[in-house]
Amino acid sequence: MRFYFQDSGQKMATKCIRVSSTATTRAVIEALIEKFHADLRLLSTPSYSLWEVHENGEKRKLLADEKPLLVQLNWHKDDREGRFLLQMDKADQQPNMLPVEAIENGTTSMRRKLSKRESKKLEKQQKMNQIREAEDVTKLLYSAVPNTNFTRTISNPEIVMKKRRERKLEQKLKDLGEGGSLKIYGEELSETKPYVTLLLSLRDRADKVVRETLEKYGLDRHCSDEFCLVQLCTNEQGDIFERILDKDDCPLLILAQEGNESNCVTFHVRRKPSTLSRSIVGFTGAAGRIADGPRPPAQPEQHNNKLDTLPYLLEINPDGSEPAGASRIFVIRPNVTEVGSDRTFTKPGVQALCLYGPHVHPRHCVIAFMDGLTTLTPCDATAEITVDDVSITETTILKQNNLIRIGGIHLFRFYETGGENMNSVHAEAFMKPNNPQQNKFYSHFTKANPLRCLIMTPKIIRCALFKAAKGKYCVCVCAGDEMKLWTLFSAADSNSNGMERILHAAGGMSPRAQELATNAKFLARTSSNLEDVIPALFEFSNNVEDDLLKAIICELIPSNVSFKLTPAYMLYMCCRYRIVRHLDVGRSWNACSSSLNCFLTKTSRMINETVQAHCQDAGALAFWMSNLAEALNFLKLDVDLAACSSPEPQGSMADLIQKAFDHLTVCLKQDLHTAMPPILDPQALDQAATEPCLHVLNCVMNLLRVNRVNAALTIQLFSQLFHYINMYLFNWLISSEGSVYCCRRWGIKLRSRLSYVLAWAEKQGLELAAECRLVRILEASQLLQLDFKRGFTKLNSLQTASLLERYIPEADEPPLDRETVTALIQFAEREVDRCQSYEHVPLQLEEEIDLLLPFLIPDDGYSPEMVRGIPAGLQDFANSLAQRGFGQLLIQPTSSGSWAVHFSGDSLFDIPLGRELIVDQLSSVICC
């Protein structure tokens, strides 16, 4: 079950725990306190309560003996959903205590007793405050933590869905008044679904029936102009009369008037013929022939022609000036177009305009194009929208050349006509060039409908990607006055080697154009041209590069930065700026790659020196291990950096992560070594004996959490520490010093003390690592207790024989018989020794000091999945570098706040492809 927790002044937190149907509220609260660590920051131990909260604002406190799982399972009876909220109980107010303000101001005189009227007013005010507080908590619970797929499963979904359908049907029948169900046949719409059933009133018209039928068949209801409703009448002789209904006809009323036992009336949705007739088209005899006879003259149906023009928006510079080169064009389609930053707007088939920026709401406004008029409506009163520099808060009709500003930074010019000639709604398009030759290229470009247009600095190059045939593409480049259609290539050639081969085979262009085309190729393989960008870049010049890296790496003190991943994010912003700067000034891709690799090589060298200088400082090692892992993740997942950098910097960073990990492991083992002797004290209580060890483990966990170390690295590190505990205790037990403790009593004591370590590991989510690495000492304690019911899977024959030979029976315990000892040793030889020989593990008595496992660098679980915007500590550090003259922080206002916008999956060749174009349509571009 999922539970939520709200501490005072804190955000909502959520956890999932396994709950039994017999678990009471009291037991669940105890488990949740351990999960949320709610009382770690408090000096006292407060009391908590569990609340059942529903979206309509209803809130109820669960009794101590109630069972939360049963409460949740009973929600379906009322067709409702809810959430469980853990809250700290408020301290009881003591009326005899003076308020703090009175003490501070010295007004400690007696206050008069409240009158009945004032008491009632105060009581009413307190009740209102409680209701308002409950509403605020409910609103925060459903807004701060939105719905996810990982919520409770409806206990009986069939019953719930059935109830919902029944209620929906009852409500619709109540609204209809007079009406009923009607079968509408759609044999032309679907071969597998012959008809659908609609619930209609007597007043529902044919056009509504067509729209609802199309919707039932999964078609676009806005295409209803292309379909009509046909009435078929079949008499007793089998003759069929059909008539196309007018949009104002009421099918259910026709059925009530004309339908009887001798005349069967059915309704069919069909595609409109070229010429429509309101009256009888003809009738078919029983044998399927058209009967002879006079036919009434055809009366064509009066209907509106479809609009042949479409409006569009042309993006211009935020200051109102016209762009020097290419600009984006958004064609406004009929009906409603949503505008905002919601990520679902980018999905195929969604009629929306996706914009990014700090002041752009997920659903910012709506553009409606209907009946030849285009209107703009804000979705929220706080949405920033101006039309011709006038702020609007209600629906506004757009006119030719209106300037529309959305979110403060996106400025568009509105055109009432011309969008029908622009087929690239979701792609970037060119502005019309000035010279005739580029004019010709532009005309072909707009007709060919490119999938994506890649635009660098307008003076440098323009490039468009086309789909020419199945699995084939071609690239059209305009470099200055030179234009060239490159040869076809497949999607498999979109890697570096394939594209380089195409570039060299292009020919016919000057060396300068070839170099610019190389840059276009690089942009085609990367995500640099996407609208969304990371929140900020760090601008710096080459002459301060070394000093900047020293400030970020060598001179940085981990305890002085509040955002512990500052170095990783600073290096990422610097790398992104280096790519943008080099390509923006027209330098070649090879020069950009060389410069970036030089920068990364310096970075690796300085971090290596820093790690070596702090090889005995656990805090510094954890800090740099975490930052190295984050920086390597940026380098591997960012498609631009991965394409532009060579493998050597990535390999160097991976080696540095392992080096920092090894140094940190040695430091922590030294701390753990000093905490182990109390565990071996036979006189100490079990809990007191393990406190020093658990204190060290807690300190290590806090250190890793403060430095935001990746969870997979944390597990590997604790695996080493658990193995050290196992090695220390086991090797002591089989030594001459520990052999005197090989008895049942010590086996029980050892198992009890290890249970505290296992319980701590379970609270931290490390139970699997602890059980796996402590298994030998746990089996040794089991063997000393003479518990042979459970098998031994890790003690080899040498270890088993050594423990049994040293075993000292208790005073009232008979000695071990030789047959039992032999059987246990033979079992170990058969089960454990054989497995170790298969794995090439040497058979030895003592445990290895180090855990010999390969070091793995995790692939996921990094901070960009959670960090949004610019953390305050990162911005403070960047500003301090700017004050020292090392550069400046460039905040990018169009960013959505994500640091993962350039990660793999956004490259050009992964985009959904539009309609296919044949090579002949593009061949005319060659003549340019």
PDB file of N, CA and C in Angstrom, residues 675-759:
ATOM      1  N   ALA A 675      35.702  -0.640  15.559  1.00  0.00           N
ATOM      2  CA  ALA A 675      34.405  -0.882  16.195  1.00  0.00           C
ATOM      3  C   ALA A 675      34.082  -2.360  16.340  1.00  0.00           C
ATOM      4  N   MET A 676      34.946  -3.257  15.878  1.00  0.00           N
ATOM      5  CA  MET A 676      34.645  -4.687  15.912  1.00  0.00           C
ATOM      6  C   MET A 676      34.927  -5.368  17.252  1.00  0.00           C
ATOM      7  N   PRO A 677      35.985  -5.019  18.011  1.00  0.00           N
ATOM      8  CA  PRO A 677      36.261  -5.747  19.262  1.00  0.00           C
ATOM      9  C   PRO A 677      35.091  -5.823  20.232  1.00  0.00           C
ATOM     10  N   PRO A 678      34.257  -4.755  20.409  1.00  0.00           N
ATOM     11  CA  PRO A 678      33.137  -4.903  21.355  1.00  0.00           C
ATOM     12  C   PRO A 678      32.177  -6.035  21.000  1.00  0.00           C
ATOM     13  N   ILE A 679      32.048  -6.385  19.722  1.00  0.00           N
ATOM     14  CA  ILE A 679      31.148  -7.478  19.351  1.00  0.00           C
ATOM     15  C   ILE A 679      31.642  -8.799  19.934  1.00  0.00           C
ATOM     16  N   LEU A 680      32.946  -8.918  20.168  1.00  0.00           N
ATOM     17  CA  LEU A 680      33.523 -10.162  20.672  1.00  0.00           C
ATOM     18  C   LEU A 680      33.583 -10.206  22.193  1.00  0.00           C
ATOM     19  N   ASP A 681      33.078  -9.169  22.855  1.00  0.00           N
ATOM     20  CA  ASP A 681      33.111  -9.127  24.320  1.00  0.00           C
ATOM     21  C   ASP A 681      32.042 -10.061  24.877  1.00  0.00           C
ATOM     22  N   PRO A 682      32.423 -11.144  25.569  1.00  0.00           N
ATOM     23  CA  PRO A 682      31.412 -12.095  26.054  1.00  0.00           C
ATOM     24  C   PRO A 682      30.589 -11.553  27.218  1.00  0.00           C
ATOM     25  N   GLN A 683      31.071 -10.517  27.906  1.00  0.00           N
ATOM     26  CA  GLN A 683      30.367  -9.994  29.077  1.00  0.00           C
ATOM     27  C   GLN A 683      29.342  -8.922  28.714  1.00  0.00           C
ATOM     28  N   ALA A 684      29.488  -8.303  27.540  1.00  0.00           N
ATOM     29  CA  ALA A 684      28.608  -7.184  27.168  1.00  0.00           C
ATOM     30  C   ALA A 684      27.236  -7.688  26.740  1.00  0.00           C
ATOM     31  N   LEU A 685      26.241  -6.818  26.916  1.00  0.00           N
ATOM     32  CA  LEU A 685      24.915  -7.123  26.392  1.00  0.00           C
ATOM     33  C   LEU A 685      24.950  -7.074  24.871  1.00  0.00           C
ATOM     34  N   ASP A 686      24.056  -7.840  24.250  1.00  0.00           N
ATOM     35  CA  ASP A 686      24.110  -7.969  22.787  1.00  0.00           C
ATOM     36  C   ASP A 686      23.922  -6.627  22.090  1.00  0.00           C
ATOM     37  N   GLN A 687      22.944  -5.833  22.542  1.00  0.00           N
ATOM     38  CA  GLN A 687      22.691  -4.552  21.883  1.00  0.00           C
ATOM     39  C   GLN A 687      23.848  -3.585  22.087  1.00  0.00           C
ATOM     40  N   ALA A 688      24.387  -3.542  23.315  1.00  0.00           N
ATOM     41  CA  ALA A 688      25.506  -2.640  23.586  1.00  0.00           C
ATOM     42  C   ALA A 688      26.755  -3.056  22.823  1.00  0.00           C
ATOM     43  N   ALA A 689      26.912  -4.359  22.599  1.00  0.00           N
ATOM     44  CA  ALA A 689      28.104  -4.840  21.896  1.00  0.00           C
ATOM     45  C   ALA A 689      28.120  -4.411  20.437  1.00  0.00           C
ATOM     46  N   THR A 690      26.941  -4.241  19.842  1.00  0.00           N
ATOM     47  CA  THR A 690      26.876  -3.888  18.414  1.00  0.00           C
ATOM     48  C   THR A 690      26.752  -2.388  18.173  1.00  0.00           C
ATOM     49  N   GLU A 691      26.585  -1.589  19.234  1.00  0.00           N
ATOM     50  CA  GLU A 691      26.388  -0.148  19.040  1.00  0.00           C
ATOM     51  C   GLU A 691      27.558   0.530  18.328  1.00  0.00           C
ATOM     52  N   PRO A 692      28.824   0.265  18.670  1.00  0.00           N
ATOM     53  CA  PRO A 692      29.916   0.920  17.933  1.00  0.00           C
ATOM     54  C   PRO A 692      29.923   0.578  16.448  1.00  0.00           C
ATOM     55  N   CYS A 693      29.644  -0.674  16.127  1.00  0.00           N
ATOM     56  CA  CYS A 693      29.603  -1.073  14.708  1.00  0.00           C
ATOM     57  C   CYS A 693      28.469  -0.374  13.972  1.00  0.00           C
ATOM     58  N   LEU A 694      27.283  -0.340  14.587  1.00  0.00           N
ATOM     59  CA  LEU A 694      26.141   0.320  13.943  1.00  0.00           C
ATOM     60  C   LEU A 694      26.370   1.822  13.833  1.00  0.00           C
ATOM     61  N   HIS A 695      27.085   2.397  14.794  1.00  0.00           N
ATOM     62  CA  HIS A 695      27.392   3.832  14.712  1.00  0.00           C
ATOM     63  C   HIS A 695      28.257   4.124  13.486  1.00  0.00           C
ATOM     64  N   VAL A 696      29.250   3.278  13.232  1.00  0.00           N
ATOM     65  CA  VAL A 696      30.089   3.470  12.047  1.00  0.00           C
ATOM     66  C   VAL A 696      29.261   3.322  10.777  1.00  0.00           C
ATOM     67  N   LEU A 697      28.394   2.309  10.731  1.00  0.00           N
ATOM     68  CA  LEU A 697      27.567   2.102   9.537  1.00  0.00           C
ATOM     69  C   LEU A 697      26.625   3.284   9.316  1.00  0.00           C
ATOM     70  N   ASN A 698      26.064   3.833  10.399  1.00  0.00           N
ATOM     71  CA  ASN A 698      25.193   5.006  10.268  1.00  0.00           C
ATOM     72  C   ASN A 698      25.959   6.209   9.737  1.00  0.00           C
ATOM     73  N   CYS A 699      27.164   6.399  10.238  1.00  0.00           N
ATOM     74  CA  CYS A 699      27.977   7.528   9.761  1.00  0.00           C
ATOM     75  C   CYS A 699      28.299   7.381   8.279  1.00  0.00           C
ATOM     76  N   VAL A 700      28.586   6.161   7.857  1.00  0.00           N
ATOM     77  CA  VAL A 700      28.876   5.930   6.435  1.00  0.00           C
ATOM     78  C   VAL A 700      27.645   6.228   5.590  1.00  0.00           C
ATOM     79  N   MET A 701      26.476   5.757   6.034  1.00  0.00           N
ATOM     80  CA  MET A 701      25.254   6.000   5.269  1.00  0.00           C
ATOM     81  C   MET A 701      24.960   7.495   5.186  1.00  0.00           C
ATOM     82  N   ASN A 702      25.104   8.218   6.278  1.00  0.00           N
ATOM     83  CA  ASN A 702      24.870   9.668   6.248  1.00  0.00           C
ATOM     84  C   ASN A 702      25.852  10.369   5.315  1.00  0.00           C
ATOM     85  N   LEU A 703      27.111   9.916   5.327  1.00  0.00           N
ATOM     86  CA  LEU A 703      28.117  10.511   4.445  1.00  0.00           C
ATOM     87  C   LEU A 703      27.738  10.325   2.977  1.00  0.00           C
ATOM     88  N   LEU A 704      27.292   9.128   2.625  1.00  0.00           N
ATOM     89  CA  LEU A 704      26.939   8.858   1.229  1.00  0.00           C
ATOM     90  C   LEU A 704      25.676   9.609   0.821  1.00  0.00           C
ATOM     91  N   ARG A 705      24.721   9.734   1.735  1.00  0.00           N
ATOM     92  CA  ARG A 705      23.487  10.440   1.401  1.00  0.00           C
ATOM     93  C   ARG A 705      23.732  11.937   1.245  1.00  0.00           C
ATOM     94  N   VAL A 706      24.552  12.492   2.124  1.00  0.00           N
ATOM     95  CA  VAL A 706      24.851  13.927   2.026  1.00  0.00           C
ATOM     96  C   VAL A 706      25.506  14.243   0.692  1.00  0.00           C
ATOM     97  N   ASN A 707      26.392  13.367   0.229  1.00  0.00           N
ATOM     98  CA  ASN A 707      27.094  13.594  -1.034  1.00  0.00           C
ATOM     99  C   ASN A 707      26.336  13.048  -2.240  1.00  0.00           C
ATOM    100  N   ARG A 708      25.113  12.563  -2.037  1.00  0.00           N
ATOM    101  CA  ARG A 708      24.224  12.112  -3.111  1.00  0.00           C
ATOM    102  C   ARG A 708      24.904  11.053  -3.979  1.00  0.00           C
ATOM    103  N   VAL A 709      25.507  10.068  -3.308  1.00  0.00           N
ATOM    104  CA  VAL A 709      26.157   8.972  -4.021  1.00  0.00           C
ATOM    105  C   VAL A 709      25.086   8.081  -4.631  1.00  0.00           C
ATOM    106  N   ASN A 710      25.317   7.619  -5.838  1.00  0.00           N
ATOM    107  CA  ASN A 710      24.377   6.750  -6.544  1.00  0.00           C
ATOM    108  C   ASN A 710      24.055   5.519  -5.705  1.00  0.00           C
ATOM    109  N   ALA A 711      22.789   5.077  -5.761  1.00  0.00           N
ATOM    110  CA  ALA A 711      22.345   3.958  -4.923  1.00  0.00           C
ATOM    111  C   ALA A 711      23.112   2.677  -5.224  1.00  0.00           C
ATOM    112  N   ALA A 712      23.424   2.427  -6.496  1.00  0.00           N
ATOM    113  CA  ALA A 712      24.157   1.207  -6.844  1.00  0.00           C
ATOM    114  C   ALA A 712      25.574   1.238  -6.278  1.00  0.00           C
ATOM    115  N   LEU A 713      26.207   2.401  -6.277  1.00  0.00           N
ATOM    116  CA  LEU A 713      27.533   2.521  -5.663  1.00  0.00           C
ATOM    117  C   LEU A 713      27.446   2.340  -4.148  1.00  0.00           C
ATOM    118  N   THR A 714      26.369   2.831  -3.546  1.00  0.00           N
ATOM    119  CA  THR A 714      26.171   2.645  -2.107  1.00  0.00           C
ATOM    120  C   THR A 714      26.068   1.170  -1.752  1.00  0.00           C
ATOM    121  N   ILE A 715      25.331   0.410  -2.545  1.00  0.00           N
ATOM    122  CA  ILE A 715      25.184  -1.028  -2.279  1.00  0.00           C
ATOM    123  C   ILE A 715      26.526  -1.736  -2.411  1.00  0.00           C
ATOM    124  N   GLN A 716      27.298  -1.389  -3.442  1.00  0.00           N
ATOM    125  CA  GLN A 716      28.607  -2.022  -3.604  1.00  0.00           C
ATOM    126  C   GLN A 716      29.532  -1.694  -2.429  1.00  0.00           C
ATOM    127  N   LEU A 717      29.470  -0.472  -1.940  1.00  0.00           N
ATOM    128  CA  LEU A 717      30.333  -0.078  -0.825  1.00  0.00           C
ATOM    129  C   LEU A 717      29.948  -0.820   0.450  1.00  0.00           C
ATOM    130  N   PHE A 718      28.657  -0.916   0.729  1.00  0.00           N
ATOM    131  CA  PHE A 718      28.234  -1.631   1.934  1.00  0.00           C
ATOM    132  C   PHE A 718      28.449  -3.138   1.799  1.00  0.00           C
ATOM    133  N   SER A 719      28.441  -3.655   0.588  1.00  0.00           N
ATOM    134  CA  SER A 719      28.790  -5.068   0.414  1.00  0.00           C
ATOM    135  C   SER A 719      30.213  -5.319   0.895  1.00  0.00           C
ATOM    136  N   GLN A 720      31.115  -4.378   0.604  1.00  0.00           N
ATOM    137  CA  GLN A 720      32.492  -4.503   1.083  1.00  0.00           C
ATOM    138  C   GLN A 720      32.546  -4.450   2.613  1.00  0.00           C
ATOM    139  N   LEU A 721      31.762  -3.562   3.224  1.00  0.00           N
ATOM    140  CA  LEU A 721      31.784  -3.435   4.686  1.00  0.00           C
ATOM    141  C   LEU A 721      31.159  -4.649   5.361  1.00  0.00           C
ATOM    142  N   PHE A 722      30.051  -5.150   4.823  1.00  0.00           N
ATOM    143  CA  PHE A 722      29.448  -6.360   5.395  1.00  0.00           C
ATOM    144  C   PHE A 722      30.398  -7.555   5.260  1.00  0.00           C
ATOM    145  N   HIS A 723      31.089  -7.634   4.134  1.00  0.00           N
ATOM    146  CA  HIS A 723      32.065  -8.716   3.969  1.00  0.00           C
ATOM    147  C   HIS A 723      33.183  -8.586   5.002  1.00  0.00           C
ATOM    148  N   TYR A 724      33.579  -7.348   5.308  1.00  0.00           N
ATOM    149  CA  TYR A 724      34.645  -7.163   6.296  1.00  0.00           C
ATOM    150  C   TYR A 724      34.182  -7.645   7.670  1.00  0.00           C
ATOM    151  N   ILE A 725      32.931  -7.355   8.035  1.00  0.00           N
ATOM    152  CA  ILE A 725      32.388  -7.854   9.308  1.00  0.00           C
ATOM    153  C   ILE A 725      32.396  -9.378   9.316  1.00  0.00           C
ATOM    154  N   ASN A 726      31.943  -9.979   8.225  1.00  0.00           N
ATOM    155  CA  ASN A 726      31.930 -11.439   8.107  1.00  0.00           C
ATOM    156  C   ASN A 726      33.341 -12.014   8.233  1.00  0.00           C
ATOM    157  N   MET A 727      34.300 -11.416   7.511  1.00  0.00           N
ATOM    158  CA  MET A 727      35.681 -11.897   7.531  1.00  0.00           C
ATOM    159  C   MET A 727      36.287 -11.775   8.930  1.00  0.00           C
ATOM    160  N   TYR A 728      36.076 -10.635   9.568  1.00  0.00           N
ATOM    161  CA  TYR A 728      36.674 -10.388  10.885  1.00  0.00           C
ATOM    162  C   TYR A 728      36.165 -11.405  11.905  1.00  0.00           C
ATOM    163  N   LEU A 729      34.847 -11.613  11.962  1.00  0.00           N
ATOM    164  CA  LEU A 729      34.270 -12.514  12.962  1.00  0.00           C
ATOM    165  C   LEU A 729      34.604 -13.971  12.675  1.00  0.00           C
ATOM    166  N   PHE A 730      34.548 -14.368  11.406  1.00  0.00           N
ATOM    167  CA  PHE A 730      34.789 -15.779  11.086  1.00  0.00           C
ATOM    168  C   PHE A 730      36.255 -16.145  11.313  1.00  0.00           C
ATOM    169  N   ASN A 731      37.165 -15.314  10.830  1.00  0.00           N
ATOM    170  CA  ASN A 731      38.586 -15.622  11.010  1.00  0.00           C
ATOM    171  C   ASN A 731      38.975 -15.618  12.491  1.00  0.00           C
ATOM    172  N   TRP A 732      38.325 -14.757  13.282  1.00  0.00           N
ATOM    173  CA  TRP A 732      38.581 -14.794  14.736  1.00  0.00           C
ATOM    174  C   TRP A 732      38.061 -16.088  15.350  1.00  0.00           C
ATOM    175  N   LEU A 733      36.892 -16.546  14.875  1.00  0.00           N
ATOM    176  CA  LEU A 733      36.268 -17.732  15.464  1.00  0.00           C
ATOM    177  C   LEU A 733      37.104 -18.987  15.245  1.00  0.00           C
ATOM    178  N   ILE A 734      37.787 -19.101  14.112  1.00  0.00           N
ATOM    179  CA  ILE A 734      38.576 -20.305  13.835  1.00  0.00           C
ATOM    180  C   ILE A 734      40.037 -20.127  14.241  1.00  0.00           C
ATOM    181  N   SER A 735      40.351 -18.981  14.845  1.00  0.00           N
ATOM    182  CA  SER A 735      41.718 -18.755  15.323  1.00  0.00           C
ATOM    183  C   SER A 735      41.886 -19.383  16.702  1.00  0.00           C
ATOM    184  N   SER A 736      43.110 -19.378  17.180  1.00  0.00           N
ATOM    185  CA  SER A 736      43.386 -19.944  18.505  1.00  0.00           C
ATOM    186  C   SER A 736      42.696 -19.141  19.598  1.00  0.00           C
ATOM    187  N   GLU A 737      42.548 -17.827  19.390  1.00  0.00           N
ATOM    188  CA  GLU A 737      41.887 -16.990  20.391  1.00  0.00           C
ATOM    189  C   GLU A 737      40.394 -17.265  20.454  1.00  0.00           C
ATOM    190  N   GLY A 738      39.788 -17.478  19.309  1.00  0.00           N
ATOM    191  CA  GLY A 738      38.345 -17.672  19.289  1.00  0.00           C
ATOM    192  C   GLY A 738      37.902 -19.106  19.425  1.00  0.00           C
ATOM    193  N   SER A 739      38.823 -20.054  19.373  1.00  0.00           N
ATOM    194  CA  SER A 739      38.424 -21.463  19.426  1.00  0.00           C
ATOM    195  C   SER A 739      37.784 -21.828  20.755  1.00  0.00           C
ATOM    196  N   VAL A 740      38.107 -21.097  21.834  1.00  0.00           N
ATOM    197  CA  VAL A 740      37.517 -21.402  23.147  1.00  0.00           C
ATOM    198  C   VAL A 740      36.044 -21.003  23.202  1.00  0.00           C
ATOM    199  N   TYR A 741      35.570 -20.258  22.194  1.00  0.00           N
ATOM    200  CA  TYR A 741      34.173 -19.828  22.162  1.00  0.00           C
ATOM    201  C   TYR A 741      33.332 -20.670  21.200  1.00  0.00           C
ATOM    202  N   CYS A 742      33.874 -21.769  20.706  1.00  0.00           N
ATOM    203  CA  CYS A 742      33.118 -22.627  19.784  1.00  0.00           C
ATOM    204  C   CYS A 742      32.175 -23.507  20.585  1.00  0.00           C
ATOM    205  N   CYS A 743      31.071 -22.931  21.019  1.00  0.00           N
ATOM    206  CA  CYS A 743      30.080 -23.665  21.806  1.00  0.00           C
ATOM    207  C   CYS A 743      28.692 -23.142  21.466  1.00  0.00           C
ATOM    208  N   ARG A 744      27.672 -23.878  21.961  1.00  0.00           N
ATOM    209  CA  ARG A 744      26.291 -23.506  21.649  1.00  0.00           C
ATOM    210  C   ARG A 744      25.956 -22.120  22.201  1.00  0.00           C
ATOM    211  N   ARG A 745      26.354 -21.820  23.420  1.00  0.00           N
ATOM    212  CA  ARG A 745      26.007 -20.538  24.039  1.00  0.00           C
ATOM    213  C   ARG A 745      26.546 -19.365  23.229  1.00  0.00           C
ATOM    214  N   TRP A 746      27.784 -19.472  22.747  1.00  0.00           N
ATOM    215  CA  TRP A 746      28.352 -18.380  21.951  1.00  0.00           C
ATOM    216  C   TRP A 746      27.709 -18.312  20.563  1.00  0.00           C
ATOM    217  N   GLY A 747      27.304 -19.454  20.020  1.00  0.00           N
ATOM    218  CA  GLY A 747      26.603 -19.429  18.737  1.00  0.00           C
ATOM    219  C   GLY A 747      25.300 -18.658  18.827  1.00  0.00           C
ATOM    220  N   ILE A 748      24.568 -18.856  19.946  1.00  0.00           N
ATOM    221  CA  ILE A 748      23.318 -18.113  20.140  1.00  0.00           C
ATOM    222  C   ILE A 748      23.607 -16.623  20.310  1.00  0.00           C
ATOM    223  N   LYS A 749      24.635 -16.292  21.092  1.00  0.00           N
ATOM    224  CA  LYS A 749      24.978 -14.890  21.336  1.00  0.00           C
ATOM    225  C   LYS A 749      25.438 -14.207  20.044  1.00  0.00           C
ATOM    226  N   LEU A 750      26.230 -14.915  19.255  1.00  0.00           N
ATOM    227  CA  LEU A 750      26.715 -14.334  18.001  1.00  0.00           C
ATOM    228  C   LEU A 750      25.560 -14.078  17.038  1.00  0.00           C
ATOM    229  N   ARG A 751      24.625 -15.025  16.970  1.00  0.00           N
ATOM    230  CA  ARG A 751      23.457 -14.844  16.083  1.00  0.00           C
ATOM    231  C   ARG A 751      22.596 -13.679  16.549  1.00  0.00           C
ATOM    232  N   SER A 752      22.464 -13.510  17.858  1.00  0.00           N
ATOM    233  CA  SER A 752      21.669 -12.404  18.390  1.00  0.00           C
ATOM    234  C   SER A 752      22.306 -11.064  18.048  1.00  0.00           C
ATOM    235  N   ARG A 753      23.635 -10.969  18.157  1.00  0.00           N
ATOM    236  CA  ARG A 753      24.308  -9.703  17.866  1.00  0.00           C
ATOM    237  C   ARG A 753      24.263  -9.377  16.374  1.00  0.00           C
ATOM    238  N   LEU A 754      24.386 -10.397  15.547  1.00  0.00           N
ATOM    239  CA  LEU A 754      24.301 -10.148  14.101  1.00  0.00           C
ATOM    240  C   LEU A 754      22.889  -9.743  13.682  1.00  0.00           C
ATOM    241  N   SER A 755      21.882 -10.136  14.459  1.00  0.00           N
ATOM    242  CA  SER A 755      20.506  -9.759  14.107  1.00  0.00           C
ATOM    243  C   SER A 755      20.316  -8.247  14.164  1.00  0.00           C
ATOM    244  N   TYR A 756      21.060  -7.549  15.034  1.00  0.00           N
ATOM    245  CA  TYR A 756      20.974  -6.086  15.081  1.00  0.00           C
ATOM    246  C   TYR A 756      21.550  -5.470  13.803  1.00  0.00           C
ATOM    247  N   VAL A 757      22.618  -6.063  13.300  1.00  0.00           N
ATOM    248  CA  VAL A 757      23.190  -5.577  12.037  1.00  0.00           C
ATOM    249  C   VAL A 757      22.217  -5.821  10.887  1.00  0.00           C
ATOM    250  N   LEU A 758      21.592  -7.004  10.869  1.00  0.00           N
ATOM    251  CA  LEU A 758      20.631  -7.314   9.802  1.00  0.00           C
ATOM    252  C   LEU A 758      19.408  -6.406   9.880  1.00  0.00           C
ATOM    253  N   ALA A 759      18.946  -6.122  11.093  1.00  0.00           N
ATOM    254  CA  ALA A 759      17.788  -5.232  11.240  1.00  0.00           C
ATOM    255  C   ALA A 759      18.124  -3.830  10.750  1.00  0.00           C
TER     256      ALA A 759
END
